[in-house]
Amino acid sequence: MSPSSPAVTSLEQLQELCSGCHRCGLASSRTQVVVARGNPQAKLMLIGEGPGQQEDESGKPFVGRAGQLLDRILESVGLSSERDAYICNVVKCRPPENRKPTAAEMAACRPWLDAQIQLIDPALIVVSGATAVEAVLGIKGGITKLRGQWQERDGRQVLPVFHPSYLLRNPSRAEGSPKWHTWKDMQDVRRRLEQEGWQP
Ligand code: URA
Ligand code: URA
């Protein structure tokens, strides 16, 4: 957490602080702040880019088309997005027209993501798409090369994967396709969860 950020000691406090947050310009166009969904006790955290329209309206991350695909991918390897994962985004407010959040917006929102990682204390983190990979791992570009390669950060295992929005635009399930790779990646996540003591 950056020195200027408030110490956050509970998820309730986090929700409250985020609801009143005006650290960047995205606050002025949001309907709702989108903090998280899923299970705070989960060993797996999944981090996306930022809320879209449905998320902005509902206050929950990954509930639109991309989120529904994400749920199906998790289900295909026996994981439930509500029971087995804590799901959030790099930025908590919707960028207008779903543009990529700016570096300044990501930096402004960073204390909230850091607080989530501290409070949830996940063993595994899946970073979904190039923006989340950049924000969490500090590695720019090349998601095609990075996906599927586990990294370690602060004692946690972090796996870059394709973003479900990208998979919606590339629906083939053929061997070697983005969807096929993502399914393999999520099977790997399940194996690592089992090593961490996760049970179906
Ligand atoms: N895309 C994201 O990155 N996050 C969401 O919550 C929804 C779509
Ligand atoms: N580009 C992205 O930003 N994310 C993907 O998942 C794939 C391509």
JSON list of N, CA, C and O in Angstrom, two decimals, residues 121-180:
[
{"chain": "A", "resi": 121, "resn": "ASP", "atom": "N", "xyz": [-5.56, -12.29, 1.27]},
{"chain": "A", "resi": 121, "resn": "ASP", "atom": "CA", "xyz": [-4.36, -13.12, 1.41]},
{"chain": "A", "resi": 121, "resn": "ASP", "atom": "C", "xyz": [-4.43, -14.39, 0.57]},
{"chain": "A", "resi": 121, "resn": "ASP", "atom": "O", "xyz": [-4.26, -15.50, 1.08]},
{"chain": "A", "resi": 122, "resn": "PRO", "atom": "N", "xyz": [-4.68, -14.25, -0.74]},
{"chain": "A", "resi": 122, "resn": "PRO", "atom": "CA", "xyz": [-4.83, -15.45, -1.59]},
{"chain": "A", "resi": 122, "resn": "PRO", "atom": "C", "xyz": [-3.48, -16.12, -1.83]},
{"chain": "A", "resi": 122, "resn": "PRO", "atom": "O", "xyz": [-2.44, -15.45, -1.87]},
{"chain": "A", "resi": 123, "resn": "ALA", "atom": "N", "xyz": [-3.51, -17.43, -1.99]},
{"chain": "A", "resi": 123, "resn": "ALA", "atom": "CA", "xyz": [-2.29, -18.16, -2.36]},
{"chain": "A", "resi": 123, "resn": "ALA", "atom": "C", "xyz": [-2.01, -17.97, -3.85]},
{"chain": "A", "resi": 123, "resn": "ALA", "atom": "O", "xyz": [-0.87, -17.88, -4.28]},
{"chain": "A", "resi": 124, "resn": "LEU", "atom": "N", "xyz": [-3.10, -17.94, -4.62]},
{"chain": "A", "resi": 124, "resn": "LEU", "atom": "CA", "xyz": [-3.00, -17.83, -6.08]},
{"chain": "A", "resi": 124, "resn": "LEU", "atom": "C", "xyz": [-3.74, -16.59, -6.58]},
{"chain": "A", "resi": 124, "resn": "LEU", "atom": "O", "xyz": [-4.83, -16.29, -6.10]},
{"chain": "A", "resi": 125, "resn": "ILE", "atom": "N", "xyz": [-3.13, -15.93, -7.53]},
{"chain": "A", "resi": 125, "resn": "ILE", "atom": "CA", "xyz": [-3.79, -14.79, -8.17]},
{"chain": "A", "resi": 125, "resn": "ILE", "atom": "C", "xyz": [-3.79, -15.02, -9.67]},
{"chain": "A", "resi": 125, "resn": "ILE", "atom": "O", "xyz": [-2.73, -15.27, -10.27]},
{"chain": "A", "resi": 126, "resn": "VAL", "atom": "N", "xyz": [-4.96, -14.95, -10.28]},
{"chain": "A", "resi": 126, "resn": "VAL", "atom": "CA", "xyz": [-5.05, -15.01, -11.74]},
{"chain": "A", "resi": 126, "resn": "VAL", "atom": "C", "xyz": [-5.27, -13.59, -12.24]},
{"chain": "A", "resi": 126, "resn": "VAL", "atom": "O", "xyz": [-6.21, -12.90, -11.81]},
{"chain": "A", "resi": 127, "resn": "VAL", "atom": "N", "xyz": [-4.38, -13.12, -13.10]},
{"chain": "A", "resi": 127, "resn": "VAL", "atom": "CA", "xyz": [-4.52, -11.78, -13.68]},
{"chain": "A", "resi": 127, "resn": "VAL", "atom": "C", "xyz": [-5.00, -11.94, -15.12]},
{"chain": "A", "resi": 127, "resn": "VAL", "atom": "O", "xyz": [-4.39, -12.61, -15.93]},
{"chain": "A", "resi": 128, "resn": "SER", "atom": "N", "xyz": [-6.14, -11.31, -15.39]},
{"chain": "A", "resi": 128, "resn": "SER", "atom": "CA", "xyz": [-6.84, -11.56, -16.63]},
{"chain": "A", "resi": 128, "resn": "SER", "atom": "C", "xyz": [-6.69, -10.39, -17.60]},
{"chain": "A", "resi": 128, "resn": "SER", "atom": "O", "xyz": [-7.21, -9.30, -17.37]},
{"chain": "A", "resi": 129, "resn": "GLY", "atom": "N", "xyz": [-5.94, -10.63, -18.68]},
{"chain": "A", "resi": 129, "resn": "GLY", "atom": "CA", "xyz": [-5.75, -9.61, -19.70]},
{"chain": "A", "resi": 129, "resn": "GLY", "atom": "C", "xyz": [-4.53, -8.74, -19.47]},
{"chain": "A", "resi": 129, "resn": "GLY", "atom": "O", "xyz": [-3.98, -8.68, -18.37]},
{"chain": "A", "resi": 130, "resn": "ALA", "atom": "N", "xyz": [-4.13, -8.06, -20.54]},
{"chain": "A", "resi": 130, "resn": "ALA", "atom": "CA", "xyz": [-2.87, -7.32, -20.54]},
{"chain": "A", "resi": 130, "resn": "ALA", "atom": "C", "xyz": [-2.84, -6.20, -19.51]},
{"chain": "A", "resi": 130, "resn": "ALA", "atom": "O", "xyz": [-1.79, -5.94, -18.89]},
{"chain": "A", "resi": 131, "resn": "THR", "atom": "N", "xyz": [-3.97, -5.53, -19.29]},
{"chain": "A", "resi": 131, "resn": "THR", "atom": "CA", "xyz": [-3.99, -4.41, -18.34]},
{"chain": "A", "resi": 131, "resn": "THR", "atom": "C", "xyz": [-3.73, -4.88, -16.92]},
{"chain": "A", "resi": 131, "resn": "THR", "atom": "O", "xyz": [-2.94, -4.27, -16.19]},
{"chain": "A", "resi": 132, "resn": "ALA", "atom": "N", "xyz": [-4.38, -5.96, -16.52]},
{"chain": "A", "resi": 132, "resn": "ALA", "atom": "CA", "xyz": [-4.17, -6.48, -15.17]},
{"chain": "A", "resi": 132, "resn": "ALA", "atom": "C", "xyz": [-2.76, -7.04, -15.01]},
{"chain": "A", "resi": 132, "resn": "ALA", "atom": "O", "xyz": [-2.14, -6.88, -13.95]},
{"chain": "A", "resi": 133, "resn": "VAL", "atom": "N", "xyz": [-2.25, -7.65, -16.06]},
{"chain": "A", "resi": 133, "resn": "VAL", "atom": "CA", "xyz": [-0.87, -8.17, -16.01]},
{"chain": "A", "resi": 133, "resn": "VAL", "atom": "C", "xyz": [0.10, -7.01, -15.79]},
{"chain": "A", "resi": 133, "resn": "VAL", "atom": "O", "xyz": [1.00, -7.08, -14.95]},
{"chain": "A", "resi": 134, "resn": "GLU", "atom": "N", "xyz": [-0.13, -5.95, -16.53]},
{"chain": "A", "resi": 134, "resn": "GLU", "atom": "CA", "xyz": [0.72, -4.77, -16.41]},
{"chain": "A", "resi": 134, "resn": "GLU", "atom": "C", "xyz": [0.64, -4.18, -14.99]},
{"chain": "A", "resi": 134, "resn": "GLU", "atom": "O", "xyz": [1.66, -3.86, -14.37]},
{"chain": "A", "resi": 135, "resn": "ALA", "atom": "N", "xyz": [-0.59, -4.05, -14.49]},
{"chain": "A", "resi": 135, "resn": "ALA", "atom": "CA", "xyz": [-0.78, -3.41, -13.18]},
{"chain": "A", "resi": 135, "resn": "ALA", "atom": "C", "xyz": [-0.21, -4.26, -12.05]},
{"chain": "A", "resi": 135, "resn": "ALA", "atom": "O", "xyz": [0.44, -3.75, -11.14]},
{"chain": "A", "resi": 136, "resn": "VAL", "atom": "N", "xyz": [-0.47, -5.56, -12.09]},
{"chain": "A", "resi": 136, "resn": "VAL", "atom": "CA", "xyz": [-0.11, -6.42, -10.96]},
{"chain": "A", "resi": 136, "resn": "VAL", "atom": "C", "xyz": [1.34, -6.90, -11.05]},
{"chain": "A", "resi": 136, "resn": "VAL", "atom": "O", "xyz": [2.05, -6.96, -10.05]},
{"chain": "A", "resi": 137, "resn": "LEU", "atom": "N", "xyz": [1.78, -7.23, -12.25]},
{"chain": "A", "resi": 137, "resn": "LEU", "atom": "CA", "xyz": [3.13, -7.80, -12.39]},
{"chain": "A", "resi": 137, "resn": "LEU", "atom": "C", "xyz": [4.14, -6.78, -12.90]},
{"chain": "A", "resi": 137, "resn": "LEU", "atom": "O", "xyz": [5.35, -7.04, -12.88]},
{"chain": "A", "resi": 138, "resn": "GLY", "atom": "N", "xyz": [3.66, -5.63, -13.36]},
{"chain": "A", "resi": 138, "resn": "GLY", "atom": "CA", "xyz": [4.59, -4.63, -13.88]},
{"chain": "A", "resi": 138, "resn": "GLY", "atom": "C", "xyz": [5.24, -5.03, -15.19]},
{"chain": "A", "resi": 138, "resn": "GLY", "atom": "O", "xyz": [6.31, -4.56, -15.53]},
{"chain": "A", "resi": 139, "resn": "ILE", "atom": "N", "xyz": [4.57, -5.93, -15.91]},
{"chain": "A", "resi": 139, "resn": "ILE", "atom": "CA", "xyz": [5.10, -6.37, -17.21]},
{"chain": "A", "resi": 139, "resn": "ILE", "atom": "C", "xyz": [4.17, -5.87, -18.31]},
{"chain": "A", "resi": 139, "resn": "ILE", "atom": "O", "xyz": [2.95, -6.13, -18.25]},
{"chain": "A", "resi": 140, "resn": "LYS", "atom": "N", "xyz": [4.71, -5.17, -19.29]},
{"chain": "A", "resi": 140, "resn": "LYS", "atom": "CA", "xyz": [3.89, -4.57, -20.34]},
{"chain": "A", "resi": 140, "resn": "LYS", "atom": "C", "xyz": [3.83, -5.46, -21.57]},
{"chain": "A", "resi": 140, "resn": "LYS", "atom": "O", "xyz": [4.84, -5.96, -22.03]},
{"chain": "A", "resi": 141, "resn": "GLY", "atom": "N", "xyz": [2.61, -5.61, -22.10]},
{"chain": "A", "resi": 141, "resn": "GLY", "atom": "CA", "xyz": [2.43, -6.24, -23.41]},
{"chain": "A", "resi": 141, "resn": "GLY", "atom": "C", "xyz": [2.73, -7.73, -23.44]},
{"chain": "A", "resi": 141, "resn": "GLY", "atom": "O", "xyz": [3.16, -8.33, -22.46]},
{"chain": "A", "resi": 142, "resn": "GLY", "atom": "N", "xyz": [2.46, -8.34, -24.59]},
{"chain": "A", "resi": 142, "resn": "GLY", "atom": "CA", "xyz": [2.84, -9.73, -24.79]},
{"chain": "A", "resi": 142, "resn": "GLY", "atom": "C", "xyz": [2.09, -10.75, -23.97]},
{"chain": "A", "resi": 142, "resn": "GLY", "atom": "O", "xyz": [2.66, -11.75, -23.53]},
{"chain": "A", "resi": 143, "resn": "ILE", "atom": "N", "xyz": [0.77, -10.55, -23.78]},
{"chain": "A", "resi": 143, "resn": "ILE", "atom": "CA", "xyz": [-0.03, -11.50, -23.02]},
{"chain": "A", "resi": 143, "resn": "ILE", "atom": "C", "xyz": [0.04, -12.90, -23.65]},
{"chain": "A", "resi": 143, "resn": "ILE", "atom": "O", "xyz": [0.02, -13.91, -22.96]},
{"chain": "A", "resi": 144, "resn": "THR", "atom": "N", "xyz": [0.18, -12.94, -24.96]},
{"chain": "A", "resi": 144, "resn": "THR", "atom": "CA", "xyz": [0.25, -14.23, -25.64]},
{"chain": "A", "resi": 144, "resn": "THR", "atom": "C", "xyz": [1.47, -15.03, -25.17]},
{"chain": "A", "resi": 144, "resn": "THR", "atom": "O", "xyz": [1.41, -16.25, -25.04]},
{"chain": "A", "resi": 145, "resn": "LYS", "atom": "N", "xyz": [2.56, -14.33, -24.90]},
{"chain": "A", "resi": 145, "resn": "LYS", "atom": "CA", "xyz": [3.77, -15.01, -24.39]},
{"chain": "A", "resi": 145, "resn": "LYS", "atom": "C", "xyz": [3.69, -15.25, -22.89]},
{"chain": "A", "resi": 145, "resn": "LYS", "atom": "O", "xyz": [4.21, -16.23, -22.39]},
{"chain": "A", "resi": 146, "resn": "LEU", "atom": "N", "xyz": [3.05, -14.32, -22.18]},
{"chain": "A", "resi": 146, "resn": "LEU", "atom": "CA", "xyz": [3.06, -14.39, -20.71]},
{"chain": "A", "resi": 146, "resn": "LEU", "atom": "C", "xyz": [2.05, -15.38, -20.14]},
{"chain": "A", "resi": 146, "resn": "LEU", "atom": "O", "xyz": [2.27, -15.95, -19.08]},
{"chain": "A", "resi": 147, "resn": "ARG", "atom": "N", "xyz": [0.94, -15.56, -20.85]},
{"chain": "A", "resi": 147, "resn": "ARG", "atom": "CA", "xyz": [-0.14, -16.38, -20.30]},
{"chain": "A", "resi": 147, "resn": "ARG", "atom": "C", "xyz": [0.37, -17.80, -20.04]},
{"chain": "A", "resi": 147, "resn": "ARG", "atom": "O", "xyz": [1.20, -18.33, -20.77]},
{"chain": "A", "resi": 148, "resn": "GLY", "atom": "N", "xyz": [-0.12, -18.36, -18.95]},
{"chain": "A", "resi": 148, "resn": "GLY", "atom": "CA", "xyz": [0.26, -19.72, -18.64]},
{"chain": "A", "resi": 148, "resn": "GLY", "atom": "C", "xyz": [1.59, -19.85, -17.91]},
{"chain": "A", "resi": 148, "resn": "GLY", "atom": "O", "xyz": [1.97, -20.95, -17.53]},
{"chain": "A", "resi": 149, "resn": "GLN", "atom": "N", "xyz": [2.28, -18.74, -17.71]},
{"chain": "A", "resi": 149, "resn": "GLN", "atom": "CA", "xyz": [3.56, -18.79, -17.00]},
{"chain": "A", "resi": 149, "resn": "GLN", "atom": "C", "xyz": [3.42, -18.22, -15.60]},
{"chain": "A", "resi": 149, "resn": "GLN", "atom": "O", "xyz": [3.24, -17.01, -15.44]},
{"chain": "A", "resi": 150, "resn": "TRP", "atom": "N", "xyz": [3.52, -19.08, -14.61]},
{"chain": "A", "resi": 150, "resn": "TRP", "atom": "CA", "xyz": [3.38, -18.64, -13.22]},
{"chain": "A", "resi": 150, "resn": "TRP", "atom": "C", "xyz": [4.53, -17.74, -12.83]},
{"chain": "A", "resi": 150, "resn": "TRP", "atom": "O", "xyz": [5.68, -17.99, -13.19]},
{"chain": "A", "resi": 151, "resn": "GLN", "atom": "N", "xyz": [4.19, -16.69, -12.10]},
{"chain": "A", "resi": 151, "resn": "GLN", "atom": "CA", "xyz": [5.19, -15.76, -11.56]},
{"chain": "A", "resi": 151, "resn": "GLN", "atom": "C", "xyz": [5.03, -15.75, -10.05]},
{"chain": "A", "resi": 151, "resn": "GLN", "atom": "O", "xyz": [3.95, -16.08, -9.55]},
{"chain": "A", "resi": 152, "resn": "GLU", "atom": "N", "xyz": [6.06, -15.33, -9.34]},
{"chain": "A", "resi": 152, "resn": "GLU", "atom": "CA", "xyz": [5.89, -15.19, -7.90]},
{"chain": "A", "resi": 152, "resn": "GLU", "atom": "C", "xyz": [6.00, -13.73, -7.50]},
{"chain": "A", "resi": 152, "resn": "GLU", "atom": "O", "xyz": [6.88, -13.01, -7.96]},
{"chain": "A", "resi": 153, "resn": "ARG", "atom": "N", "xyz": [5.04, -13.27, -6.67]},
{"chain": "A", "resi": 153, "resn": "ARG", "atom": "CA", "xyz": [5.08, -11.91, -6.13]},
{"chain": "A", "resi": 153, "resn": "ARG", "atom": "C", "xyz": [4.70, -11.98, -4.65]},
{"chain": "A", "resi": 153, "resn": "ARG", "atom": "O", "xyz": [3.63, -12.46, -4.31]},
{"chain": "A", "resi": 154, "resn": "ASP", "atom": "N", "xyz": [5.59, -11.51, -3.79]},
{"chain": "A", "resi": 154, "resn": "ASP", "atom": "CA", "xyz": [5.33, -11.49, -2.35]},
{"chain": "A", "resi": 154, "resn": "ASP", "atom": "C", "xyz": [4.84, -12.84, -1.83]},
{"chain": "A", "resi": 154, "resn": "ASP", "atom": "O", "xyz": [3.89, -12.90, -1.03]},
{"chain": "A", "resi": 155, "resn": "GLY", "atom": "N", "xyz": [5.44, -13.91, -2.29]},
{"chain": "A", "resi": 155, "resn": "GLY", "atom": "CA", "xyz": [5.07, -15.24, -1.81]},
{"chain": "A", "resi": 155, "resn": "GLY", "atom": "C", "xyz": [3.80, -15.79, -2.39]},
{"chain": "A", "resi": 155, "resn": "GLY", "atom": "O", "xyz": [3.33, -16.85, -1.97]},
{"chain": "A", "resi": 156, "resn": "ARG", "atom": "N", "xyz": [3.21, -15.09, -3.35]},
{"chain": "A", "resi": 156, "resn": "ARG", "atom": "CA", "xyz": [2.00, -15.60, -3.99]},
{"chain": "A", "resi": 156, "resn": "ARG", "atom": "C", "xyz": [2.32, -16.01, -5.43]},
{"chain": "A", "resi": 156, "resn": "ARG", "atom": "O", "xyz": [3.17, -15.42, -6.07]},
{"chain": "A", "resi": 157, "resn": "GLN", "atom": "N", "xyz": [1.59, -17.02, -5.89]},
{"chain": "A", "resi": 157, "resn": "GLN", "atom": "CA", "xyz": [1.76, -17.44, -7.27]},
{"chain": "A", "resi": 157, "resn": "GLN", "atom": "C", "xyz": [0.76, -16.70, -8.14]},
{"chain": "A", "resi": 157, "resn": "GLN", "atom": "O", "xyz": [-0.43, -16.69, -7.84]},
{"chain": "A", "resi": 158, "resn": "VAL", "atom": "N", "xyz": [1.27, -16.09, -9.20]},
{"chain": "A", "resi": 158, "resn": "VAL", "atom": "CA", "xyz": [0.44, -15.24, -10.04]},
{"chain": "A", "resi": 158, "resn": "VAL", "atom": "C", "xyz": [0.46, -15.76, -11.47]},
{"chain": "A", "resi": 158, "resn": "VAL", "atom": "O", "xyz": [1.53, -15.98, -12.04]},
{"chain": "A", "resi": 159, "resn": "LEU", "atom": "N", "xyz": [-0.74, -15.99, -12.02]},
{"chain": "A", "resi": 159, "resn": "LEU", "atom": "CA", "xyz": [-0.82, -16.53, -13.38]},
{"chain": "A", "resi": 159, "resn": "LEU", "atom": "C", "xyz": [-1.53, -15.57, -14.34]},
{"chain": "A", "resi": 159, "resn": "LEU", "atom": "O", "xyz": [-2.71, -15.26, -14.15]},
{"chain": "A", "resi": 160, "resn": "PRO", "atom": "N", "xyz": [-0.83, -15.09, -15.37]},
{"chain": "A", "resi": 160, "resn": "PRO", "atom": "CA", "xyz": [-1.51, -14.31, -16.41]},
{"chain": "A", "resi": 160, "resn": "PRO", "atom": "C", "xyz": [-2.34, -15.23, -17.31]},
{"chain": "A", "resi": 160, "resn": "PRO", "atom": "O", "xyz": [-1.89, -16.31, -17.70]},
{"chain": "A", "resi": 161, "resn": "VAL", "atom": "N", "xyz": [-3.56, -14.80, -17.61]},
{"chain": "A", "resi": 161, "resn": "VAL", "atom": "CA", "xyz": [-4.40, -15.52, -18.58]},
{"chain": "A", "resi": 161, "resn": "VAL", "atom": "C", "xyz": [-5.03, -14.50, -19.54]},
{"chain": "A", "resi": 161, "resn": "VAL", "atom": "O", "xyz": [-5.04, -13.30, -19.25]},
{"chain": "A", "resi": 162, "resn": "PHE", "atom": "N", "xyz": [-5.58, -14.99, -20.63]},
{"chain": "A", "resi": 162, "resn": "PHE", "atom": "CA", "xyz": [-6.31, -14.11, -21.54]},
{"chain": "A", "resi": 162, "resn": "PHE", "atom": "C", "xyz": [-7.53, -13.53, -20.84]},
{"chain": "A", "resi": 162, "resn": "PHE", "atom": "O", "xyz": [-8.09, -14.14, -19.91]},
{"chain": "A", "resi": 163, "resn": "HIS", "atom": "N", "xyz": [-7.95, -12.37, -21.33]},
{"chain": "A", "resi": 163, "resn": "HIS", "atom": "CA", "xyz": [-9.17, -11.76, -20.78]},
{"chain": "A", "resi": 163, "resn": "HIS", "atom": "C", "xyz": [-10.39, -12.40, -21.43]},
{"chain": "A", "resi": 163, "resn": "HIS", "atom": "O", "xyz": [-10.39, -12.66, -22.64]},
{"chain": "A", "resi": 164, "resn": "PRO", "atom": "N", "xyz": [-11.46, -12.66, -20.65]},
{"chain": "A", "resi": 164, "resn": "PRO", "atom": "CA", "xyz": [-12.65, -13.28, -21.27]},
{"chain": "A", "resi": 164, "resn": "PRO", "atom": "C", "xyz": [-13.25, -12.44, -22.41]},
{"chain": "A", "resi": 164, "resn": "PRO", "atom": "O", "xyz": [-13.84, -13.01, -23.33]},
{"chain": "A", "resi": 165, "resn": "SER", "atom": "N", "xyz": [-13.08, -11.12, -22.37]},
{"chain": "A", "resi": 165, "resn": "SER", "atom": "CA", "xyz": [-13.58, -10.31, -23.50]},
{"chain": "A", "resi": 165, "resn": "SER", "atom": "C", "xyz": [-12.84, -10.66, -24.79]},
{"chain": "A", "resi": 165, "resn": "SER", "atom": "O", "xyz": [-13.42, -10.66, -25.88]},
{"chain": "A", "resi": 166, "resn": "TYR", "atom": "N", "xyz": [-11.57, -10.96, -24.65]},
{"chain": "A", "resi": 166, "resn": "TYR", "atom": "CA", "xyz": [-10.78, -11.38, -25.81]},
{"chain": "A", "resi": 166, "resn": "TYR", "atom": "C", "xyz": [-11.28, -12.74, -26.31]},
{"chain": "A", "resi": 166, "resn": "TYR", "atom": "O", "xyz": [-11.36, -12.97, -27.52]},
{"chain": "A", "resi": 167, "resn": "LEU", "atom": "N", "xyz": [-11.64, -13.60, -25.38]},
{"chain": "A", "resi": 167, "resn": "LEU", "atom": "CA", "xyz": [-12.15, -14.92, -25.77]},
{"chain": "A", "resi": 167, "resn": "LEU", "atom": "C", "xyz": [-13.51, -14.81, -26.46]},
{"chain": "A", "resi": 167, "resn": "LEU", "atom": "O", "xyz": [-13.83, -15.60, -27.34]},
{"chain": "A", "resi": 168, "resn": "LEU", "atom": "N", "xyz": [-14.31, -13.80, -26.06]},
{"chain": "A", "resi": 168, "resn": "LEU", "atom": "CA", "xyz": [-15.60, -13.59, -26.73]},
{"chain": "A", "resi": 168, "resn": "LEU", "atom": "C", "xyz": [-15.38, -13.21, -28.20]},
{"chain": "A", "resi": 168, "resn": "LEU", "atom": "O", "xyz": [-16.17, -13.56, -29.06]},
{"chain": "A", "resi": 169, "resn": "ARG", "atom": "N", "xyz": [-14.29, -12.52, -28.45]},
{"chain": "A", "resi": 169, "resn": "ARG", "atom": "CA", "xyz": [-13.99, -12.12, -29.84]},
{"chain": "A", "resi": 169, "resn": "ARG", "atom": "C", "xyz": [-13.27, -13.23, -30.61]},
{"chain": "A", "resi": 169, "resn": "ARG", "atom": "O", "xyz": [-13.09, -13.13, -31.82]},
{"chain": "A", "resi": 170, "resn": "ASN", "atom": "N", "xyz": [-12.81, -14.25, -29.89]},
{"chain": "A", "resi": 170, "resn": "ASN", "atom": "CA", "xyz": [-12.08, -15.37, -30.51]},
{"chain": "A", "resi": 170, "resn": "ASN", "atom": "C", "xyz": [-12.69, -16.68, -30.02]},
{"chain": "A", "resi": 170, "resn": "ASN", "atom": "O", "xyz": [-12.12, -17.38, -29.18]},
{"chain": "A", "resi": 171, "resn": "PRO", "atom": "N", "xyz": [-13.88, -17.02, -30.54]},
{"chain": "A", "resi": 171, "resn": "PRO", "atom": "CA", "xyz": [-14.66, -18.12, -29.94]},
{"chain": "A", "resi": 171, "resn": "PRO", "atom": "C", "xyz": [-14.18, -19.53, -30.27]},
{"chain": "A", "resi": 171, "resn": "PRO", "atom": "O", "xyz": [-14.68, -20.48, -29.68]},
{"chain": "A", "resi": 172, "resn": "SER", "atom": "N", "xyz": [-13.22, -19.68, -31.17]},
{"chain": "A", "resi": 172, "resn": "SER", "atom": "CA", "xyz": [-12.79, -21.05, -31.50]},
{"chain": "A", "resi": 172, "resn": "SER", "atom": "C", "xyz": [-12.26, -21.78, -30.27]},
{"chain": "A", "resi": 172, "resn": "SER", "atom": "O", "xyz": [-11.59, -21.20, -29.43]},
{"chain": "A", "resi": 173, "resn": "ARG", "atom": "N", "xyz": [-12.61, -23.09, -30.18]},
{"chain": "A", "resi": 173, "resn": "ARG", "atom": "CA", "xyz": [-12.08, -23.92, -29.10]},
{"chain": "A", "resi": 173, "resn": "ARG", "atom": "C", "xyz": [-11.03, -24.88, -29.62]},
{"chain": "A", "resi": 173, "resn": "ARG", "atom": "O", "xyz": [-10.62, -25.82, -28.92]},
{"chain": "A", "resi": 174, "resn": "ALA", "atom": "N", "xyz": [-10.61, -24.69, -30.86]},
{"chain": "A", "resi": 174, "resn": "ALA", "atom": "CA", "xyz": [-9.65, -25.61, -31.46]},
{"chain": "A", "resi": 174, "resn": "ALA", "atom": "C", "xyz": [-8.34, -25.64, -30.67]},
{"chain": "A", "resi": 174, "resn": "ALA", "atom": "O", "xyz": [-7.99, -24.66, -30.01]},
{"chain": "A", "resi": 175, "resn": "GLU", "atom": "N", "xyz": [-7.65, -26.77, -30.76]},
{"chain": "A", "resi": 175, "resn": "GLU", "atom": "CA", "xyz": [-6.37, -26.89, -30.07]},
{"chain": "A", "resi": 175, "resn": "GLU", "atom": "C", "xyz": [-5.46, -25.73, -30.46]},
{"chain": "A", "resi": 175, "resn": "GLU", "atom": "O", "xyz": [-5.34, -25.38, -31.63]},
{"chain": "A", "resi": 176, "resn": "GLY", "atom": "N", "xyz": [-4.84, -25.11, -29.47]},
{"chain": "A", "resi": 176, "resn": "GLY", "atom": "CA", "xyz": [-3.94, -23.98, -29.74]},
{"chain": "A", "resi": 176, "resn": "GLY", "atom": "C", "xyz": [-4.63, -22.63, -29.78]},
{"chain": "A", "resi": 176, "resn": "GLY", "atom": "O", "xyz": [-3.96, -21.60, -29.84]},
{"chain": "A", "resi": 177, "resn": "SER", "atom": "N", "xyz": [-5.98, -22.61, -29.73]},
{"chain": "A", "resi": 177, "resn": "SER", "atom": "CA", "xyz": [-6.71, -21.34, -29.76]},
{"chain": "A", "resi": 177, "resn": "SER", "atom": "C", "xyz": [-6.64, -20.68, -28.37]},
{"chain": "A", "resi": 177, "resn": "SER", "atom": "O", "xyz": [-6.34, -21.35, -27.38]},
{"chain": "A", "resi": 178, "resn": "PRO", "atom": "N", "xyz": [-6.92, -19.36, -28.29]},
{"chain": "A", "resi": 178, "resn": "PRO", "atom": "CA", "xyz": [-6.92, -18.71, -26.98]},
{"chain": "A", "resi": 178, "resn": "PRO", "atom": "C", "xyz": [-7.83, -19.39, -25.96]},
{"chain": "A", "resi": 178, "resn": "PRO", "atom": "O", "xyz": [-7.46, -19.55, -24.79]},
{"chain": "A", "resi": 179, "resn": "LYS", "atom": "N", "xyz": [-9.02, -19.83, -26.40]},
{"chain": "A", "resi": 179, "resn": "LYS", "atom": "CA", "xyz": [-9.93, -20.50, -25.46]},
{"chain": "A", "resi": 179, "resn": "LYS", "atom": "C", "xyz": [-9.35, -21.81, -24.95]},
{"chain": "A", "resi": 179, "resn": "LYS", "atom": "O", "xyz": [-9.45, -22.14, -23.77]},
{"chain": "A", "resi": 180, "resn": "TRP", "atom": "N", "xyz": [-8.75, -22.55, -25.86]},
{"chain": "A", "resi": 180, "resn": "TRP", "atom": "CA", "xyz": [-8.14, -23.83, -25.49]},
{"chain": "A", "resi": 180, "resn": "TRP", "atom": "C", "xyz": [-7.03, -23.60, -24.46]},
{"chain": "A", "resi": 180, "resn": "TRP", "atom": "O", "xyz": [-6.94, -24.30, -23.45]}
]
